[in-house]
């Protein structure tokens, strides 16, 4: 939550404001309550900040207009935690003298006591934020005679909580200090020309493909085109490995699409094909660990949690052991007394930075003999540091706040592990396993065909559902994951109220809401639950429900009972119901996308959300 960006360069004739503005705009998915930029020139800091979304702010105060000749800038986009989303609470925050500026992502837990201490010393605070104590602490240490670096270290040692921060000083035109504890921070290097810092790689991807990933308790001194790293605890130098980013530059751009969400839905076939190529050894490691585990838990949040519901279903089929799916925020509460030696915990997280998922696995790792296997989309993310084995999905950067292509690649990864287990256990014939692989390999082309031929059927449904505010998404078996995930998309992007539920269980309460015309979306692949689902469709139809169903091309029975259908391509023997969570979901993602548009909502910036949830 919150995005920070910084740049320091030795290039002449550049607009530092423009670089900072574009950098922070690429991080807007992390929060869009307010935004601000600070630059340094002639021993003075220049600050512009305002509440609202970046484009609106830009029209109001021109965030790119700063004194010519400035060579460094820090920028921030905020998801408000401490203090309302006002101009005063926007970052950057400054000390009393206005010479030290900082941008921050995270929460300083002990800010109340520090603020009191500093106020008693005469410091004047202008915001309600936790962040503002940091420049004042640094100011105090500089007054005591410390240099900037030592003052920053001393200030950070007084802070409890999480931070990724970047600091600049009016009297130091040639450097930026950054530090990390618990919140993500990456450094981009354009050798001998410019250095960048950011909460996430896409912020500087069009500027450089080389980066360092910072770890907790590290401080870095950024100069134009170079960087040095230090351990905050003992001030020793750290050598870090320079990494080359494999993503293509256009991953961080909309590339002709109106929104990132739409672009990322259309990227699903490519993301799946790339993920199919995950190194075999990594899949085998996961399969072996699951096979030898005594208990298996899978934990995640939001969309990743729904991917885990689909994945556990597929794995269980071949593993023959039950996998408990536990929401990461409740993991510790639910398992306090039962996590045993030889338990395996699978953590799923697109960003690898979701704080509750990280907390769950950190806690699990404390138990002797527990193994953590994680699946993430971000190389070097925090989750990977607490894991015994890691698989990185190959979806490429996902900028839209709504998770789309990463959901498909997470389910695919879990399905690949499941098939490896099937081979290990020799419970299926070679021919059978080959068929499963063929079906899995066909998921990208099924989605491609859907996107080429069926989008109009989704748009037609939007017109019929335009006035509706409440929806049920119902299914049985593995498709309950699809119902919940499809429903979550409509909820977060289009602001509709939805209940994603088991179709069978809905009789035990939710059905009482159904009136004439109440929209119910049934997810109905022709699997072993299909006949029973027909019964559920009839129950809802009999009470006046408007039945919208997702079925395969050849479907007849549920089609006949439905008011409207969306048909998923089913190419001969290359379609398999077991992988329907992958092939059915794009239809529901598009349903949410076009519903949002029809209500004038921005699908890339849903209300109150941030792409990465780094606070509890
Ligand atoms: O990065 P993660 O996969 O750990 O994120 C988990 C959730 O915060 C995320 O899936 C969230 O639910 C998205 N808004 C879903 O679209």
PDB file of N, CA, C and O and ligand atoms in Angstrom, residues 301-304 349-351 354 401-403 488-489 492 613, ligand 1:
ATOM      1  N   UNK A 301      -4.689 -14.727   0.437  1.00  0.00           N
ATOM      2  CA  UNK A 301      -5.742 -13.721   0.634  1.00  0.00           C
ATOM      3  C   UNK A 301      -6.418 -13.427  -0.700  1.00  0.00           C
ATOM      4  O   UNK A 301      -5.804 -13.583  -1.762  1.00  0.00           O
ATOM      5  N   UNK A 302      -7.666 -13.005  -0.630  1.00  0.00           N
ATOM      6  CA  UNK A 302      -8.388 -12.495  -1.801  1.00  0.00           C
ATOM      7  C   UNK A 302      -8.393 -13.470  -2.961  1.00  0.00           C
ATOM      8  O   UNK A 302      -8.674 -14.672  -2.811  1.00  0.00           O
ATOM      9  N   UNK A 303      -8.033 -12.969  -4.127  1.00  0.00           N
ATOM     10  CA  UNK A 303      -8.024 -13.792  -5.332  1.00  0.00           C
ATOM     11  C   UNK A 303      -7.084 -14.988  -5.185  1.00  0.00           C
ATOM     12  O   UNK A 303      -7.392 -16.096  -5.629  1.00  0.00           O
ATOM     13  N   UNK A 304      -5.942 -14.754  -4.564  1.00  0.00           N
ATOM     14  CA  UNK A 304      -4.993 -15.869  -4.389  1.00  0.00           C
ATOM     15  C   UNK A 304      -5.635 -16.968  -3.549  1.00  0.00           C
ATOM     16  O   UNK A 304      -5.374 -18.162  -3.760  1.00  0.00           O
ATOM     17  N   UNK A 349       0.719 -15.956  -3.274  1.00  0.00           N
ATOM     18  CA  UNK A 349       0.576 -14.495  -3.255  1.00  0.00           C
ATOM     19  C   UNK A 349       1.132 -13.921  -4.545  1.00  0.00           C
ATOM     20  O   UNK A 349       2.314 -14.127  -4.859  1.00  0.00           O
ATOM     21  N   UNK A 350       0.310 -13.219  -5.270  1.00  0.00           N
ATOM     22  CA  UNK A 350       0.764 -12.569  -6.506  1.00  0.00           C
ATOM     23  C   UNK A 350       1.958 -11.676  -6.212  1.00  0.00           C
ATOM     24  O   UNK A 350       3.015 -11.816  -6.795  1.00  0.00           O
ATOM     25  N   UNK A 351       1.776 -10.764  -5.259  1.00  0.00           N
ATOM     26  CA  UNK A 351       2.807  -9.759  -4.977  1.00  0.00           C
ATOM     27  C   UNK A 351       3.955 -10.332  -4.143  1.00  0.00           C
ATOM     28  O   UNK A 351       5.073  -9.820  -4.199  1.00  0.00           O
ATOM     29  N   UNK A 354       1.921  -9.537   0.646  1.00  0.00           N
ATOM     30  CA  UNK A 354       0.726  -9.404   1.484  1.00  0.00           C
ATOM     31  C   UNK A 354       1.103  -9.727   2.930  1.00  0.00           C
ATOM     32  O   UNK A 354       1.563 -10.832   3.236  1.00  0.00           O
ATOM     33  N   UNK A 401      -5.487  -3.288 -10.356  1.00  0.00           N
ATOM     34  CA  UNK A 401      -5.682  -3.661  -8.945  1.00  0.00           C
ATOM     35  C   UNK A 401      -6.371  -5.021  -8.851  1.00  0.00           C
ATOM     36  O   UNK A 401      -6.073  -5.831  -7.978  1.00  0.00           O
ATOM     37  N   UNK A 402      -7.281  -5.278  -9.763  1.00  0.00           N
ATOM     38  CA  UNK A 402      -7.953  -6.577  -9.771  1.00  0.00           C
ATOM     39  C   UNK A 402      -6.997  -7.635 -10.321  1.00  0.00           C
ATOM     40  O   UNK A 402      -6.450  -7.484 -11.413  1.00  0.00           O
ATOM     41  N   UNK A 403      -6.799  -8.689  -9.557  1.00  0.00           N
ATOM     42  CA  UNK A 403      -5.952  -9.781 -10.038  1.00  0.00           C
ATOM     43  C   UNK A 403      -6.706 -10.536 -11.138  1.00  0.00           C
ATOM     44  O   UNK A 403      -7.861 -10.909 -10.945  1.00  0.00           O
ATOM     45  N   UNK A 488     -16.021 -11.903  -6.672  1.00  0.00           N
ATOM     46  CA  UNK A 488     -15.118 -10.890  -6.097  1.00  0.00           C
ATOM     47  C   UNK A 488     -14.785  -9.816  -7.132  1.00  0.00           C
ATOM     48  O   UNK A 488     -14.741  -8.625  -6.827  1.00  0.00           O
ATOM     49  N   UNK A 489     -14.593 -10.243  -8.385  1.00  0.00           N
ATOM     50  CA  UNK A 489     -14.270  -9.268  -9.443  1.00  0.00           C
ATOM     51  C   UNK A 489     -15.402  -8.254  -9.588  1.00  0.00           C
ATOM     52  O   UNK A 489     -15.173  -7.053  -9.638  1.00  0.00           O
ATOM     53  N   UNK A 492     -15.485  -5.902  -6.458  1.00  0.00           N
ATOM     54  CA  UNK A 492     -14.447  -4.886  -6.275  1.00  0.00           C
ATOM     55  C   UNK A 492     -14.376  -3.888  -7.419  1.00  0.00           C
ATOM     56  O   UNK A 492     -14.076  -2.712  -7.204  1.00  0.00           O
ATOM     57  N   UNK A 613      -1.503  -5.328  -0.167  1.00  0.00           N
ATOM     58  CA  UNK A 613      -1.980  -4.999   1.180  1.00  0.00           C
ATOM     59  C   UNK A 613      -0.861  -5.290   2.182  1.00  0.00           C
ATOM     60  O   UNK A 613      -0.653  -6.428   2.585  1.00  0.00           O
TER      61      UNK A 613
HETATM   62  O1  LIG B   1      -0.613 -10.175  -3.770  1.00  0.00           O
HETATM   63  P1  LIG B   1      -1.587 -11.172  -3.207  1.00  0.00           P
HETATM   64  O2  LIG B   1      -1.966 -12.229  -4.162  1.00  0.00           O
HETATM   65  O3  LIG B   1      -1.127 -11.732  -1.894  1.00  0.00           O
HETATM   66  O4  LIG B   1      -2.886 -10.316  -2.907  1.00  0.00           O
HETATM   67  C1  LIG B   1      -3.997 -10.891  -2.290  1.00  0.00           C
HETATM   68  C2  LIG B   1      -5.198 -10.009  -2.384  1.00  0.00           C
HETATM   69  O5  LIG B   1      -4.977  -8.788  -1.753  1.00  0.00           O
HETATM   70  C3  LIG B   1      -5.630  -9.748  -3.830  1.00  0.00           C
HETATM   71  O6  LIG B   1      -5.842 -10.938  -4.506  1.00  0.00           O
HETATM   72  C4  LIG B   1      -6.919  -8.905  -3.850  1.00  0.00           C
HETATM   73  O7  LIG B   1      -7.977  -9.649  -3.365  1.00  0.00           O
HETATM   74  C5  LIG B   1      -7.209  -8.374  -5.253  1.00  0.00           C
HETATM   75  N1  LIG B   1      -7.842  -7.108  -5.148  1.00  0.00           N
HETATM   76  C6  LIG B   1      -8.105  -9.243  -6.033  1.00  0.00           C
HETATM   77  O8  LIG B   1      -8.483  -8.733  -7.249  1.00  0.00           O
END
